[in-house]
PDB file of C-alpha atoms in Angstrom:
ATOM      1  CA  UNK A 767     155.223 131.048  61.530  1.00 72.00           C
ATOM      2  CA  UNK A 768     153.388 130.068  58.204  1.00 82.00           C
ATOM      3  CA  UNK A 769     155.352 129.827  55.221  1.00 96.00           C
ATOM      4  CA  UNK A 770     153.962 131.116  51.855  1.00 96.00           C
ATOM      5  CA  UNK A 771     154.512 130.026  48.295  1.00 96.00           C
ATOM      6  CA  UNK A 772     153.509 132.620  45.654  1.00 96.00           C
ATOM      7  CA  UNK A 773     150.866 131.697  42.946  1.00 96.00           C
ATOM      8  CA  UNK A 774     148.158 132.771  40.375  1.00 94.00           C
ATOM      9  CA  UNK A 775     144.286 131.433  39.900  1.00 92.00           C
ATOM     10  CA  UNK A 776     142.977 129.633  37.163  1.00 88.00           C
ATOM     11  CA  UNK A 777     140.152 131.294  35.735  1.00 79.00           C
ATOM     12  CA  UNK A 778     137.086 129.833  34.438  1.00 74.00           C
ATOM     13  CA  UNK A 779     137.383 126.582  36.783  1.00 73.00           C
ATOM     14  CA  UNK A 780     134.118 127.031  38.895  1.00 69.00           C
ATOM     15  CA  UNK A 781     131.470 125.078  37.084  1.00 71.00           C
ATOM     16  CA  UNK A 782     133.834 121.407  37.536  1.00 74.00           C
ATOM     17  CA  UNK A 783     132.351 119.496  40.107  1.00 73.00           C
ATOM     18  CA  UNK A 784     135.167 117.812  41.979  1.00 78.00           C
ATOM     19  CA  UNK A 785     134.956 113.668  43.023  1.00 78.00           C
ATOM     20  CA  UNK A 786     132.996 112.783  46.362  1.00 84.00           C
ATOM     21  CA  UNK A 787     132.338 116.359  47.527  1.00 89.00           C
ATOM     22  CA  UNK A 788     129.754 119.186  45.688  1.00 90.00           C
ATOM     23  CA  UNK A 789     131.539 122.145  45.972  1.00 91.00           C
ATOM     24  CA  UNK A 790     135.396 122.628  46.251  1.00 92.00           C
ATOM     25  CA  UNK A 791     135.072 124.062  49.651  1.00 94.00           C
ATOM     26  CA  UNK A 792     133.628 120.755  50.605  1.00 95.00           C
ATOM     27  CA  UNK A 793     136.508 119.290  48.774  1.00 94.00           C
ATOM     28  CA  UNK A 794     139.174 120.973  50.715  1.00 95.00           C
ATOM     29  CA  UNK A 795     137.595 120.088  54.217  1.00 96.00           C
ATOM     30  CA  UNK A 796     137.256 116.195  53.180  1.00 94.00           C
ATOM     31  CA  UNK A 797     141.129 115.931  52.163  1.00 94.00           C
ATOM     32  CA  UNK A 798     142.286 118.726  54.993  1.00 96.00           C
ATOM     33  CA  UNK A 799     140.471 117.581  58.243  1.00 96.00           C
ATOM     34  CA  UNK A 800     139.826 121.058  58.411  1.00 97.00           C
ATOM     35  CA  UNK A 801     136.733 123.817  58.273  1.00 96.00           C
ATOM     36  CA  UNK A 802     137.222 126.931  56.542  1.00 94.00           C
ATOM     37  CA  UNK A 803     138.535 130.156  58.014  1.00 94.00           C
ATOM     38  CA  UNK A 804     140.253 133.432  57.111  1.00 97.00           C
ATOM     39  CA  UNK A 805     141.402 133.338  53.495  1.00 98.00           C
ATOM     40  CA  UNK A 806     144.731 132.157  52.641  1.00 98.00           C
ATOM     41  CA  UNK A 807     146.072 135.000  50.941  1.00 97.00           C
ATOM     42  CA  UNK A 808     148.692 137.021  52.777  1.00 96.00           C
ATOM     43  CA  UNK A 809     147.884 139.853  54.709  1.00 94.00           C
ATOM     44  CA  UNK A 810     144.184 139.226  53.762  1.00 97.00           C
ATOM     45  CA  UNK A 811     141.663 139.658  57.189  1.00 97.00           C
ATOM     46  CA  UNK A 812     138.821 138.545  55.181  1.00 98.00           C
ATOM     47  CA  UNK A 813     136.810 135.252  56.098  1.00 98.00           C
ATOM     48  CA  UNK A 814     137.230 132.177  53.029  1.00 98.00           C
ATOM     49  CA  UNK A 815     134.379 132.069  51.259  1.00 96.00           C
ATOM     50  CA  UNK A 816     135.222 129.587  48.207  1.00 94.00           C
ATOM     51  CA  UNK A 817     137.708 126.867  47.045  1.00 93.00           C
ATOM     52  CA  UNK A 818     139.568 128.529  44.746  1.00 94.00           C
ATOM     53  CA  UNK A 819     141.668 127.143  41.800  1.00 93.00           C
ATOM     54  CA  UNK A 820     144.920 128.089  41.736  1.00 95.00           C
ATOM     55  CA  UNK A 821     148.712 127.529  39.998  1.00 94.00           C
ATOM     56  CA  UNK A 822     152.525 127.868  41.487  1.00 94.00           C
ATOM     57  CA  UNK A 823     153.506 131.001  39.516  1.00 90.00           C
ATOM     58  CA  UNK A 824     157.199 130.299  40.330  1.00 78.00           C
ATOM     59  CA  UNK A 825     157.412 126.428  39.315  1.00 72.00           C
ATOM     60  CA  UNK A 826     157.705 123.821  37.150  1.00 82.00           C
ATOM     61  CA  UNK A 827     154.611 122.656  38.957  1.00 82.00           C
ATOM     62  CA  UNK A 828     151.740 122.550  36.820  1.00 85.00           C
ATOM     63  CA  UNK A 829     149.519 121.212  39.198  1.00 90.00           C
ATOM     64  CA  UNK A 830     146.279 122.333  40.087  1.00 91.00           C
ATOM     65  CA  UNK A 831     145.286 123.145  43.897  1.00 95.00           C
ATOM     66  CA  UNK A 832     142.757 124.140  45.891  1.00 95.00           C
ATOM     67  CA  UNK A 833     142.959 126.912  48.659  1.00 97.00           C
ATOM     68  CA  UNK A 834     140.507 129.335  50.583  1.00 98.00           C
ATOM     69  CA  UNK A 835     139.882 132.597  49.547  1.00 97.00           C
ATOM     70  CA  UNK A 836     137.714 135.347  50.002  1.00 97.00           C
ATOM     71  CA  UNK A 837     135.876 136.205  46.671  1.00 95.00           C
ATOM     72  CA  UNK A 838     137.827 139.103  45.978  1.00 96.00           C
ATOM     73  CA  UNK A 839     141.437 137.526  45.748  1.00 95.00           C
ATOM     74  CA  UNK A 840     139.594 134.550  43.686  1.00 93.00           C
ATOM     75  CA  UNK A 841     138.487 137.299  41.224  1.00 92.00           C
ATOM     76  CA  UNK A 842     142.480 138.222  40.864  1.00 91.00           C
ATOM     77  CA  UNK A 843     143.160 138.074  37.596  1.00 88.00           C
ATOM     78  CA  UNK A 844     145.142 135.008  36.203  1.00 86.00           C
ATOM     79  CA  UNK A 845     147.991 136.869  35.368  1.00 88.00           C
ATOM     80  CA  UNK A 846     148.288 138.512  38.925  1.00 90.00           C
ATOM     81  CA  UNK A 847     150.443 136.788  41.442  1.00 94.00           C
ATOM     82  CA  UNK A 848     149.990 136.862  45.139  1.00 95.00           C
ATOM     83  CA  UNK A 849     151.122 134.807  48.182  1.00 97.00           C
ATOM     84  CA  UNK A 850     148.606 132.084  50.062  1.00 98.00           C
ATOM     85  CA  UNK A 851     150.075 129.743  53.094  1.00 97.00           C
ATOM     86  CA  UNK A 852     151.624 126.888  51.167  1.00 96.00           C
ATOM     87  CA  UNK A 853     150.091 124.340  54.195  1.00 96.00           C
ATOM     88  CA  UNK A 854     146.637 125.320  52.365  1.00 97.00           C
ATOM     89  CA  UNK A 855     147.199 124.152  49.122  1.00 97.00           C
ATOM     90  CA  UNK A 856     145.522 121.000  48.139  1.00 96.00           C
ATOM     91  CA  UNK A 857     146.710 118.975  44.864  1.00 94.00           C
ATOM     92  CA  UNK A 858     143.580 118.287  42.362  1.00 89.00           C
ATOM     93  CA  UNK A 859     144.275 115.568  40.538  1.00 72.00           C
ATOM     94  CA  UNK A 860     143.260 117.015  36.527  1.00 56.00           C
TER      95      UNK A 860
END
């Protein structure tokens, strides 16, 4: 059973480049070992399209991560929070 952590995206985030990928898709493969599938969001059916930039809404955390998502729940706005499988979330180091 996946377990879910609840958080909100960071607007505006897109146009950084992260180190030794392109795109932050290609960024979350390299450190995950993994391809892309359905998004991460919960209850979402839709495929990932994007490496989204997102925040723990709940935490201390202020870290920055990167997780799948269909382009509609990356166009949530930042004050919106919704759930995405916590084994998704990749730390960005900022």
């Amino acid at each position: 059973m996946d377990s879910y952590v609840e958080v909100k995206n960071l607007n505006g985030t897109s146009g950084r480049v992260p180190n030794g990928a392109t795109t932050w898709k290609e960024f979350w493969e390299n450190e995950t070992g993994r391809k892309f599938g359905m998004c991460s969001c919960k209850d979402c059916t839709s495929r990932a399209e994007v490496g989204a930039h997102v925040q723990k809404s709940d935490s201390t955390d202020h870290k920055w991560y990167i997780v799948p998502l269909c382009k509609a729940d990356n166009n949530k706005a930042s004050w919106e929070h919704f759930e995405v499988k916590a084994a998704d979330l990749v730390p960005v180091n900022e």
